[in-house]
CSV table of C-alpha atoms in Angstrom, one decimal:
chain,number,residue,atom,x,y,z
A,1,UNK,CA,-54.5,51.5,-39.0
A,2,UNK,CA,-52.5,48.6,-37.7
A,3,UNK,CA,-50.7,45.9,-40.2
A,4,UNK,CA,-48.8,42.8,-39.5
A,5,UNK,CA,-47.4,40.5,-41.3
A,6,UNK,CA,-47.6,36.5,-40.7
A,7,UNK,CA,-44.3,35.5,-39.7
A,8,UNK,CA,-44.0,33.6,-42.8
A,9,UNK,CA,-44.4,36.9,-44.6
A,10,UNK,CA,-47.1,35.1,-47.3
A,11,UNK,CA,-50.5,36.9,-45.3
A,12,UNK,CA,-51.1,40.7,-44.3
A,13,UNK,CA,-53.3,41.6,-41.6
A,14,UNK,CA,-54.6,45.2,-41.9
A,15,UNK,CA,-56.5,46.8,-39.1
A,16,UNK,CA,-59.7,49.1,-39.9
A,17,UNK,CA,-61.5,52.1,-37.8
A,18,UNK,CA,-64.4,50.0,-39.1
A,19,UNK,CA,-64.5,47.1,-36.6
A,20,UNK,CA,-62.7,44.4,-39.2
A,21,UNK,CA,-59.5,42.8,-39.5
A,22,UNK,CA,-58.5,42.2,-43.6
A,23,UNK,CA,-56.0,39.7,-44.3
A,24,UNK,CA,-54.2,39.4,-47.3
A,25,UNK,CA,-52.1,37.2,-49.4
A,26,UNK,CA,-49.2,38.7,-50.1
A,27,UNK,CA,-48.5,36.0,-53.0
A,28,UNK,CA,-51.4,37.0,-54.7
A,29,UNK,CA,-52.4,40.6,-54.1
A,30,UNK,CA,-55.8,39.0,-52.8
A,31,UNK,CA,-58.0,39.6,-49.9
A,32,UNK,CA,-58.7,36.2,-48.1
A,33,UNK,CA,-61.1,37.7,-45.7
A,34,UNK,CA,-62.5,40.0,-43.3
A,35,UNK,CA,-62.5,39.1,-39.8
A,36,UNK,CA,-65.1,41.7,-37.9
A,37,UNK,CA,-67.4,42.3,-34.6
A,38,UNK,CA,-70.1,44.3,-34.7
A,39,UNK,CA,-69.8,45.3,-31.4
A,40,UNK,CA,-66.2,46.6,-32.1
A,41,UNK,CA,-65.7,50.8,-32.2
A,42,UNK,CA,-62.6,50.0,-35.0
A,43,UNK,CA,-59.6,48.2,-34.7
A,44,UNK,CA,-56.1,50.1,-34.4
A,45,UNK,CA,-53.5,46.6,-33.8
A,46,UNK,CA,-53.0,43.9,-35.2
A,47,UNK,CA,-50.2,41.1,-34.3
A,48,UNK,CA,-49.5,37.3,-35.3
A,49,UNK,CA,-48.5,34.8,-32.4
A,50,UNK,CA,-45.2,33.6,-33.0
A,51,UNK,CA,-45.8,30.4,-35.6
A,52,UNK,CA,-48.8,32.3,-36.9
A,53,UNK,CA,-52.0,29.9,-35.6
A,54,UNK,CA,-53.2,32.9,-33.9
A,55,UNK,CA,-54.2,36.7,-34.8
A,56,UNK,CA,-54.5,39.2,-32.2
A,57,UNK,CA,-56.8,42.4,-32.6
A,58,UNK,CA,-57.0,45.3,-30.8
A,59,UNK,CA,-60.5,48.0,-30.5
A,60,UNK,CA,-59.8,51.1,-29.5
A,61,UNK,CA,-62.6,52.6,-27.5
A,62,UNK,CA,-63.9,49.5,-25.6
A,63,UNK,CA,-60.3,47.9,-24.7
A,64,UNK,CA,-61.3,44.8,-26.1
A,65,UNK,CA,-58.8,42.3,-27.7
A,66,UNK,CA,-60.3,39.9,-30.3
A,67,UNK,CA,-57.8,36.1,-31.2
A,68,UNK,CA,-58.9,34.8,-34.5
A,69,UNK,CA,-57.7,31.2,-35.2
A,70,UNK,CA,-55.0,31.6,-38.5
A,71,UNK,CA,-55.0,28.9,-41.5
């Protein structure tokens, strides 16, 4: 599984072989949500664009990259 942390350190992103993307506070021990395609095979990277607005995924199996917009 992949992780990254918002460059602000307060959000984890964690990468699943099921297709979703779980972000985390890190403040609170809480997820915020799950970010998924059902067309996905899994997800094995995750990365945060520099200032954060932007989350990267990457599937394994179909080479597709997925950006989520960050709050």
């Amino acid at each position: 599984r992949g992780l990254a942390f918002s460059p602000g350190g307060t959000v984890l992103a964690a990468a699943d072989f099921n297709g979703s993307v779980y972000l985390w506070d890190t403040r609170t021990h809480r997820e915020i949500t799950a970010l998924s395609d059902p067309h996905s095979p899994g997800v094995n990277a995750v990365a945060f664009r520099p200032g954060g607005s932007i989350l990267a995924a990457a599937a394994y199996g179909n080479g597709s990259t997925y950006l989520w917009q960050a709050h």
